[in-house]
Amino acid sequence: MARLPASRVSAPGSDRRSTLFLLVFALAYVGGVVGYLPLLTLLLPIKVDAVVTAIGGAGRLDVLTVIVVAGALAASVSNIAFGWLSDRSVARGRGRRGWLAGGFVATAIAYAAMAVASTPIALILAVVAFQVAVNAVLAPLLAIMADEVPDAQKGVAGGLLAMASPVASALAALLVATTSLNETLRLAVVPVVVACCIVPLLLTPAQPIARIGTTSPIEAVLRRDLALAWSARLFVQVAGSALFVYLFYYLESIASSVAPGRIAARMGMVMIVAYTVPLPIAVLIGRLADRSGRTKPFLFAATIVAASGLCGMAFANDFTSGAVAFCVYTAGASVFLALHASFAMQLLPNPLHRGRDLGLLNLTNTLPGLLGPTLTWALATPTDFDAVMLVLAALTLCGGGIILAARGRR
């Protein structure tokens, strides 16, 4: 089996980062996820309902699908662009933190635009602007992890990233449950929380790990493995993208007797549990992967758990059983995505283009934003999501099988 030469791996000791820095970075990543998760899972569907109802129209599923597809296209292009721009800043000695700060400011402005949108067209344009802005945050942020966290600590760092979803889900649940907050105030709270999370990293000086050579005798293996890792994450993320957008409507379909407002409140609590449970598991498995040097078996096992949860969602017939199955799915998917982030970063073939390459890898997050909603639209109805859940389970298992074919990393 081809393995990375020693020169490509950061030596322990002087290049190791403190636990405090890992936590500061994880907090900044929490800010990035808070920037989009509450909006796209709860606040946006509610906003769509309000806008469609206000103009006396129907077809909320159609409006939401158009918003998601347009947003995914914008996110795909902008993440690569901002990753490449941050690479150029690093090459010129300016670092990536300036792009991170600018992206936050633009995100706050986009939230204001969404708050005042009163027509479907205005909301679509605001969401597209938001997707561009939030990717100006996320692209340099993950490149900072690749730059400043040595390979020997990337497993733990990746595990810590799992804390982002439960925090963002808790915020979403709190915003929905706080009846004193109107729609505008809910959207205004999110940028404030994002700022609190990101500022500590902005105040931390850049400390890149020792630069490695730009060529390697096994660079071809790295590129092949990166392509496999890209494909595996794409398959797994199709399910995540579909559930990310349509979970609210899925739960409505299996709990038709429950009022939508009650479903939204209960959904928020389910998401807190679903995304909190995997956190200690992801950190523990990340640590085991760092110590053993073996990540692929853990990634494959995680896809089996995720697929089991999706099958459970297909056969659920009430809110409780659907929620439990969703929690099983998120346990597997969250561990997979956290470990995959560190696994893929160790396959980047050229340190001079980390931002760009991570932007290309990010297509596995944004392309599912096109595939997942399209698949759901084709296979699901407002009252029946069974077929699409089974197809998503099969795709998730395919992703786990693909990752086993990588040879450069175990």
Short mmCIF file of N, CA and C in Angstrom, two decimals, residues 203-344:
data_model
loop_
_atom_site.label_atom_id
_atom_site.label_comp_id
_atom_site.label_asym_id
_atom_site.label_seq_id
_atom_site.Cartn_x
_atom_site.Cartn_y
_atom_site.Cartn_z
N LEU A 203 -8.60 37.38 15.94
CA LEU A 203 -7.62 38.02 16.82
C LEU A 203 -6.41 37.14 17.09
N THR A 204 -6.45 35.90 16.60
CA THR A 204 -5.34 34.97 16.80
C THR A 204 -4.39 35.07 15.60
N PRO A 205 -3.10 35.36 15.83
CA PRO A 205 -2.16 35.47 14.70
C PRO A 205 -2.04 34.16 13.94
N ALA A 206 -1.87 34.25 12.64
CA ALA A 206 -1.67 33.06 11.81
C ALA A 206 -0.37 32.37 12.18
N GLN A 207 -0.40 31.04 12.23
CA GLN A 207 0.80 30.28 12.54
C GLN A 207 0.80 29.02 11.69
N PRO A 208 1.15 29.16 10.39
CA PRO A 208 1.13 28.00 9.50
C PRO A 208 2.13 26.94 9.96
N ILE A 209 1.77 25.68 9.71
CA ILE A 209 2.70 24.60 10.00
C ILE A 209 3.82 24.66 8.97
N ALA A 210 4.90 23.94 9.25
CA ALA A 210 6.07 24.00 8.37
C ALA A 210 5.67 23.66 6.94
N ARG A 211 6.09 24.52 5.99
CA ARG A 211 5.74 24.30 4.58
C ARG A 211 6.44 23.05 4.07
N ILE A 212 5.69 22.29 3.28
CA ILE A 212 6.24 21.08 2.70
C ILE A 212 6.46 21.28 1.21
N GLY A 213 7.16 20.39 0.61
CA GLY A 213 7.44 20.51 -0.81
C GLY A 213 6.18 20.46 -1.65
N THR A 214 6.23 21.08 -2.82
CA THR A 214 5.04 21.14 -3.67
C THR A 214 4.93 19.92 -4.58
N THR A 215 5.92 19.06 -4.56
CA THR A 215 5.84 17.85 -5.38
C THR A 215 6.08 16.64 -4.49
N SER A 216 5.64 15.51 -4.94
CA SER A 216 5.78 14.28 -4.19
C SER A 216 5.83 13.12 -5.15
N PRO A 217 6.64 12.09 -4.83
CA PRO A 217 6.69 10.94 -5.73
C PRO A 217 5.36 10.20 -5.81
N ILE A 218 4.43 10.46 -4.87
CA ILE A 218 3.14 9.77 -4.94
C ILE A 218 2.01 10.77 -5.13
N GLU A 219 2.32 11.89 -5.77
CA GLU A 219 1.29 12.90 -5.98
C GLU A 219 0.12 12.34 -6.78
N ALA A 220 0.40 11.47 -7.73
CA ALA A 220 -0.68 10.87 -8.52
C ALA A 220 -1.62 10.05 -7.63
N VAL A 221 -1.03 9.35 -6.65
CA VAL A 221 -1.85 8.59 -5.71
C VAL A 221 -2.72 9.52 -4.89
N LEU A 222 -2.14 10.63 -4.45
CA LEU A 222 -2.90 11.60 -3.67
C LEU A 222 -4.08 12.13 -4.48
N ARG A 223 -3.83 12.47 -5.74
CA ARG A 223 -4.91 13.02 -6.56
C ARG A 223 -6.00 11.97 -6.78
N ARG A 224 -5.61 10.73 -7.01
CA ARG A 224 -6.60 9.67 -7.18
C ARG A 224 -7.42 9.49 -5.90
N ASP A 225 -6.73 9.45 -4.78
CA ASP A 225 -7.44 9.26 -3.51
C ASP A 225 -8.34 10.45 -3.18
N LEU A 226 -7.88 11.65 -3.53
CA LEU A 226 -8.71 12.82 -3.30
C LEU A 226 -9.97 12.76 -4.14
N ALA A 227 -9.84 12.25 -5.38
CA ALA A 227 -11.02 12.08 -6.23
C ALA A 227 -11.98 11.06 -5.64
N LEU A 228 -11.44 9.98 -5.08
CA LEU A 228 -12.30 8.99 -4.43
C LEU A 228 -12.98 9.58 -3.20
N ALA A 229 -12.21 10.33 -2.40
CA ALA A 229 -12.79 10.95 -1.22
C ALA A 229 -13.88 11.95 -1.61
N TRP A 230 -13.64 12.67 -2.70
CA TRP A 230 -14.63 13.62 -3.22
C TRP A 230 -15.91 12.89 -3.59
N SER A 231 -15.78 11.77 -4.30
CA SER A 231 -16.95 11.02 -4.74
C SER A 231 -17.71 10.43 -3.55
N ALA A 232 -16.97 9.91 -2.58
CA ALA A 232 -17.61 9.31 -1.41
C ALA A 232 -18.43 10.34 -0.63
N ARG A 233 -17.86 11.51 -0.42
CA ARG A 233 -18.58 12.54 0.33
C ARG A 233 -19.79 13.03 -0.46
N LEU A 234 -19.65 13.10 -1.78
CA LEU A 234 -20.78 13.52 -2.61
C LEU A 234 -21.97 12.58 -2.42
N PHE A 235 -21.73 11.28 -2.46
CA PHE A 235 -22.81 10.31 -2.29
C PHE A 235 -23.45 10.45 -0.92
N VAL A 236 -22.63 10.60 0.10
CA VAL A 236 -23.18 10.70 1.46
C VAL A 236 -23.95 12.00 1.65
N GLN A 237 -23.46 13.07 1.06
CA GLN A 237 -24.06 14.38 1.28
C GLN A 237 -25.37 14.58 0.54
N VAL A 238 -25.67 13.76 -0.45
CA VAL A 238 -26.96 13.90 -1.12
C VAL A 238 -28.09 13.72 -0.11
N ALA A 239 -27.95 12.73 0.76
CA ALA A 239 -28.97 12.52 1.80
C ALA A 239 -29.02 13.69 2.76
N GLY A 240 -27.85 14.16 3.17
CA GLY A 240 -27.82 15.27 4.10
C GLY A 240 -28.46 16.51 3.53
N SER A 241 -28.23 16.77 2.25
CA SER A 241 -28.80 17.94 1.61
C SER A 241 -30.31 17.86 1.54
N ALA A 242 -30.83 16.69 1.18
CA ALA A 242 -32.28 16.52 1.09
C ALA A 242 -32.94 16.72 2.45
N LEU A 243 -32.37 16.11 3.48
CA LEU A 243 -32.95 16.23 4.82
C LEU A 243 -32.77 17.63 5.37
N PHE A 244 -31.68 18.26 5.01
CA PHE A 244 -31.39 19.62 5.48
C PHE A 244 -32.53 20.57 5.12
N VAL A 245 -33.06 20.38 3.93
CA VAL A 245 -34.08 21.30 3.42
C VAL A 245 -35.50 20.80 3.71
N TYR A 246 -35.71 19.49 3.58
CA TYR A 246 -37.08 18.98 3.62
C TYR A 246 -37.44 18.26 4.91
N LEU A 247 -36.59 18.31 5.93
CA LEU A 247 -36.90 17.60 7.17
C LEU A 247 -38.21 18.09 7.77
N PHE A 248 -38.43 19.40 7.76
CA PHE A 248 -39.66 19.96 8.31
C PHE A 248 -40.87 19.38 7.58
N TYR A 249 -40.81 19.32 6.27
CA TYR A 249 -41.93 18.79 5.49
C TYR A 249 -42.05 17.27 5.67
N TYR A 250 -40.93 16.57 5.82
CA TYR A 250 -40.97 15.13 6.09
C TYR A 250 -41.71 14.85 7.39
N LEU A 251 -41.35 15.58 8.44
CA LEU A 251 -42.01 15.36 9.73
C LEU A 251 -43.48 15.72 9.67
N GLU A 252 -43.82 16.73 8.89
CA GLU A 252 -45.25 17.03 8.68
C GLU A 252 -45.96 15.86 8.01
N SER A 253 -45.28 15.18 7.09
CA SER A 253 -45.92 14.10 6.34
C SER A 253 -46.25 12.90 7.20
N ILE A 254 -45.47 12.66 8.27
CA ILE A 254 -45.72 11.51 9.14
C ILE A 254 -46.43 11.91 10.43
N ALA A 255 -46.68 13.20 10.60
CA ALA A 255 -47.39 13.69 11.78
C ALA A 255 -48.40 14.74 11.36
N SER A 256 -49.28 14.35 10.45
CA SER A 256 -50.21 15.31 9.85
C SER A 256 -51.20 15.89 10.85
N SER A 257 -51.38 15.21 11.98
CA SER A 257 -52.34 15.71 12.97
C SER A 257 -51.75 16.76 13.89
N VAL A 258 -50.44 16.99 13.79
CA VAL A 258 -49.75 17.96 14.67
C VAL A 258 -49.65 19.29 13.94
N ALA A 259 -49.90 20.38 14.65
CA ALA A 259 -49.85 21.71 14.05
C ALA A 259 -48.43 22.04 13.59
N PRO A 260 -48.28 22.76 12.46
CA PRO A 260 -46.94 23.09 11.95
C PRO A 260 -46.06 23.81 12.97
N GLY A 261 -46.64 24.73 13.74
CA GLY A 261 -45.84 25.43 14.74
C GLY A 261 -45.30 24.48 15.79
N ARG A 262 -46.11 23.52 16.19
CA ARG A 262 -45.68 22.53 17.18
C ARG A 262 -44.59 21.63 16.59
N ILE A 263 -44.74 21.26 15.32
CA ILE A 263 -43.71 20.44 14.67
C ILE A 263 -42.38 21.19 14.63
N ALA A 264 -42.42 22.49 14.29
CA ALA A 264 -41.18 23.28 14.23
C ALA A 264 -40.48 23.31 15.58
N ALA A 265 -41.25 23.50 16.65
CA ALA A 265 -40.66 23.55 17.99
C ALA A 265 -40.07 22.20 18.38
N ARG A 266 -40.82 21.11 18.11
CA ARG A 266 -40.32 19.78 18.44
C ARG A 266 -39.13 19.40 17.56
N MET A 267 -39.16 19.83 16.31
CA MET A 267 -38.05 19.55 15.40
C MET A 267 -36.77 20.19 15.90
N GLY A 268 -36.87 21.40 16.43
CA GLY A 268 -35.68 22.05 16.98
C GLY A 268 -35.05 21.24 18.09
N MET A 269 -35.88 20.69 18.98
CA MET A 269 -35.35 19.87 20.08
C MET A 269 -34.74 18.57 19.54
N VAL A 270 -35.39 17.98 18.53
CA VAL A 270 -34.84 16.76 17.93
C VAL A 270 -33.46 17.02 17.34
N MET A 271 -33.31 18.16 16.68
CA MET A 271 -32.02 18.48 16.06
C MET A 271 -30.94 18.68 17.11
N ILE A 272 -31.30 19.26 18.25
CA ILE A 272 -30.31 19.41 19.32
C ILE A 272 -29.78 18.05 19.75
N VAL A 273 -30.71 17.12 20.00
CA VAL A 273 -30.31 15.77 20.41
C VAL A 273 -29.52 15.08 19.31
N ALA A 274 -30.04 15.18 18.08
CA ALA A 274 -29.43 14.47 16.96
C ALA A 274 -28.00 14.90 16.69
N TYR A 275 -27.72 16.18 16.86
CA TYR A 275 -26.38 16.68 16.55
C TYR A 275 -25.47 16.74 17.77
N THR A 276 -26.03 16.58 18.99
CA THR A 276 -25.21 16.59 20.19
C THR A 276 -24.62 15.21 20.47
N VAL A 277 -25.43 14.19 20.28
CA VAL A 277 -24.99 12.81 20.57
C VAL A 277 -23.71 12.44 19.82
N PRO A 278 -23.57 12.79 18.52
CA PRO A 278 -22.35 12.38 17.82
C PRO A 278 -21.07 13.12 18.24
N LEU A 279 -21.21 14.25 18.97
CA LEU A 279 -20.03 15.05 19.28
C LEU A 279 -18.96 14.28 20.03
N PRO A 280 -19.26 13.70 21.20
CA PRO A 280 -18.18 12.95 21.89
C PRO A 280 -17.71 11.74 21.09
N ILE A 281 -18.63 11.14 20.31
CA ILE A 281 -18.24 9.99 19.49
C ILE A 281 -17.24 10.42 18.42
N ALA A 282 -17.51 11.55 17.77
CA ALA A 282 -16.62 12.03 16.71
C ALA A 282 -15.24 12.40 17.26
N VAL A 283 -15.20 13.05 18.43
CA VAL A 283 -13.92 13.42 19.03
C VAL A 283 -13.14 12.16 19.40
N LEU A 284 -13.82 11.18 20.01
CA LEU A 284 -13.16 9.94 20.41
C LEU A 284 -12.63 9.19 19.19
N ILE A 285 -13.45 9.05 18.17
CA ILE A 285 -13.01 8.32 16.98
C ILE A 285 -11.91 9.09 16.25
N GLY A 286 -12.00 10.43 16.26
CA GLY A 286 -10.93 11.22 15.66
C GLY A 286 -9.61 10.99 16.37
N ARG A 287 -9.66 10.90 17.69
CA ARG A 287 -8.45 10.62 18.46
C ARG A 287 -7.92 9.22 18.14
N LEU A 288 -8.82 8.24 18.05
CA LEU A 288 -8.39 6.88 17.71
C LEU A 288 -7.78 6.83 16.32
N ALA A 289 -8.36 7.58 15.39
CA ALA A 289 -7.82 7.61 14.03
C ALA A 289 -6.43 8.23 14.01
N ASP A 290 -6.22 9.31 14.80
CA ASP A 290 -4.90 9.93 14.88
C ASP A 290 -3.87 8.95 15.42
N ARG A 291 -4.25 8.22 16.45
CA ARG A 291 -3.30 7.31 17.12
C ARG A 291 -3.01 6.07 16.28
N SER A 292 -4.03 5.56 15.59
CA SER A 292 -3.85 4.31 14.85
C SER A 292 -3.41 4.54 13.41
N GLY A 293 -3.65 5.75 12.90
CA GLY A 293 -3.35 6.03 11.50
C GLY A 293 -4.33 5.37 10.55
N ARG A 294 -5.45 4.89 11.07
CA ARG A 294 -6.46 4.21 10.24
C ARG A 294 -7.79 5.00 10.36
N THR A 295 -8.26 5.49 9.23
CA THR A 295 -9.50 6.28 9.23
C THR A 295 -10.60 5.62 8.41
N LYS A 296 -10.23 4.91 7.35
CA LYS A 296 -11.22 4.36 6.43
C LYS A 296 -12.22 3.41 7.10
N PRO A 297 -11.79 2.51 7.99
CA PRO A 297 -12.78 1.62 8.61
C PRO A 297 -13.84 2.39 9.41
N PHE A 298 -13.42 3.46 10.08
CA PHE A 298 -14.38 4.26 10.84
C PHE A 298 -15.34 4.98 9.90
N LEU A 299 -14.82 5.48 8.78
CA LEU A 299 -15.68 6.15 7.81
C LEU A 299 -16.73 5.19 7.24
N PHE A 300 -16.32 3.98 6.91
CA PHE A 300 -17.25 3.01 6.35
C PHE A 300 -18.32 2.62 7.37
N ALA A 301 -17.90 2.39 8.60
CA ALA A 301 -18.86 2.04 9.65
C ALA A 301 -19.88 3.16 9.85
N ALA A 302 -19.43 4.39 9.75
CA ALA A 302 -20.34 5.52 9.93
C ALA A 302 -21.42 5.55 8.85
N THR A 303 -21.07 5.16 7.62
CA THR A 303 -22.08 5.16 6.55
C THR A 303 -23.11 4.06 6.77
N ILE A 304 -22.70 2.96 7.37
CA ILE A 304 -23.67 1.89 7.68
C ILE A 304 -24.70 2.38 8.69
N VAL A 305 -24.23 3.09 9.71
CA VAL A 305 -25.14 3.65 10.72
C VAL A 305 -26.09 4.65 10.07
N ALA A 306 -25.53 5.54 9.23
CA ALA A 306 -26.36 6.56 8.58
C ALA A 306 -27.43 5.94 7.69
N ALA A 307 -27.05 4.93 6.92
CA ALA A 307 -28.01 4.28 6.03
C ALA A 307 -29.11 3.57 6.82
N SER A 308 -28.77 3.01 7.96
CA SER A 308 -29.77 2.37 8.82
C SER A 308 -30.81 3.39 9.28
N GLY A 309 -30.33 4.58 9.63
CA GLY A 309 -31.25 5.63 10.05
C GLY A 309 -32.19 6.06 8.94
N LEU A 310 -31.69 6.15 7.72
CA LEU A 310 -32.53 6.53 6.59
C LEU A 310 -33.59 5.48 6.31
N CYS A 311 -33.22 4.22 6.42
CA CYS A 311 -34.21 3.16 6.25
C CYS A 311 -35.29 3.26 7.33
N GLY A 312 -34.87 3.57 8.55
CA GLY A 312 -35.84 3.76 9.62
C GLY A 312 -36.79 4.90 9.33
N MET A 313 -36.28 5.98 8.74
CA MET A 313 -37.14 7.11 8.39
C MET A 313 -38.15 6.72 7.31
N ALA A 314 -37.74 5.82 6.40
CA ALA A 314 -38.65 5.40 5.34
C ALA A 314 -39.86 4.65 5.90
N PHE A 315 -39.63 3.90 6.98
CA PHE A 315 -40.71 3.07 7.53
C PHE A 315 -41.39 3.69 8.75
N ALA A 316 -40.97 4.89 9.14
CA ALA A 316 -41.59 5.55 10.29
C ALA A 316 -43.01 5.98 9.96
N ASN A 317 -43.89 5.91 10.96
CA ASN A 317 -45.28 6.31 10.73
C ASN A 317 -45.81 7.30 11.76
N ASP A 318 -44.91 7.86 12.57
CA ASP A 318 -45.31 8.92 13.49
C ASP A 318 -44.09 9.78 13.80
N PHE A 319 -44.32 10.89 14.49
CA PHE A 319 -43.23 11.83 14.75
C PHE A 319 -42.10 11.19 15.54
N THR A 320 -42.43 10.43 16.57
CA THR A 320 -41.40 9.87 17.45
C THR A 320 -40.50 8.90 16.71
N SER A 321 -41.08 7.97 15.96
CA SER A 321 -40.24 6.99 15.26
C SER A 321 -39.42 7.67 14.17
N GLY A 322 -39.99 8.66 13.50
CA GLY A 322 -39.22 9.40 12.50
C GLY A 322 -38.08 10.18 13.12
N ALA A 323 -38.33 10.77 14.28
CA ALA A 323 -37.29 11.54 14.97
C ALA A 323 -36.15 10.63 15.44
N VAL A 324 -36.49 9.47 15.98
CA VAL A 324 -35.46 8.52 16.44
C VAL A 324 -34.60 8.07 15.27
N ALA A 325 -35.24 7.73 14.15
CA ALA A 325 -34.49 7.29 12.97
C ALA A 325 -33.60 8.41 12.45
N PHE A 326 -34.10 9.64 12.49
CA PHE A 326 -33.28 10.78 12.07
C PHE A 326 -32.05 10.92 12.97
N CYS A 327 -32.21 10.70 14.27
CA CYS A 327 -31.07 10.77 15.19
C CYS A 327 -30.03 9.70 14.87
N VAL A 328 -30.50 8.50 14.50
CA VAL A 328 -29.56 7.44 14.10
C VAL A 328 -28.81 7.88 12.85
N TYR A 329 -29.53 8.42 11.89
CA TYR A 329 -28.89 8.90 10.67
C TYR A 329 -27.83 9.96 10.98
N THR A 330 -28.17 10.95 11.77
CA THR A 330 -27.22 12.03 12.04
C THR A 330 -26.02 11.54 12.83
N ALA A 331 -26.19 10.53 13.67
CA ALA A 331 -25.04 9.99 14.40
C ALA A 331 -24.00 9.47 13.42
N GLY A 332 -24.45 8.69 12.44
CA GLY A 332 -23.51 8.17 11.45
C GLY A 332 -22.98 9.23 10.52
N ALA A 333 -23.88 10.08 10.01
CA ALA A 333 -23.45 11.09 9.04
C ALA A 333 -22.53 12.13 9.67
N SER A 334 -22.78 12.53 10.90
CA SER A 334 -21.94 13.55 11.56
C SER A 334 -20.53 13.03 11.79
N VAL A 335 -20.42 11.79 12.22
CA VAL A 335 -19.09 11.20 12.42
C VAL A 335 -18.37 11.08 11.08
N PHE A 336 -19.08 10.63 10.05
CA PHE A 336 -18.45 10.51 8.73
C PHE A 336 -17.92 11.85 8.25
N LEU A 337 -18.73 12.90 8.32
CA LEU A 337 -18.33 14.20 7.78
C LEU A 337 -17.20 14.81 8.58
N ALA A 338 -17.22 14.64 9.91
CA ALA A 338 -16.14 15.18 10.73
C ALA A 338 -14.81 14.50 10.41
N LEU A 339 -14.82 13.16 10.32
CA LEU A 339 -13.59 12.43 10.01
C LEU A 339 -13.15 12.66 8.57
N HIS A 340 -14.12 12.77 7.68
CA HIS A 340 -13.79 12.96 6.27
C HIS A 340 -13.06 14.28 6.04
N ALA A 341 -13.42 15.32 6.80
CA ALA A 341 -12.76 16.61 6.63
C ALA A 341 -11.27 16.50 6.89
N SER A 342 -10.88 15.83 7.97
CA SER A 342 -9.46 15.68 8.28
C SER A 342 -8.79 14.70 7.32
N PHE A 343 -9.51 13.65 6.93
CA PHE A 343 -8.97 12.65 6.00
C PHE A 343 -8.64 13.30 4.66
N ALA A 344 -9.55 14.10 4.13
CA ALA A 344 -9.35 14.72 2.82
C ALA A 344 -8.24 15.76 2.86
#
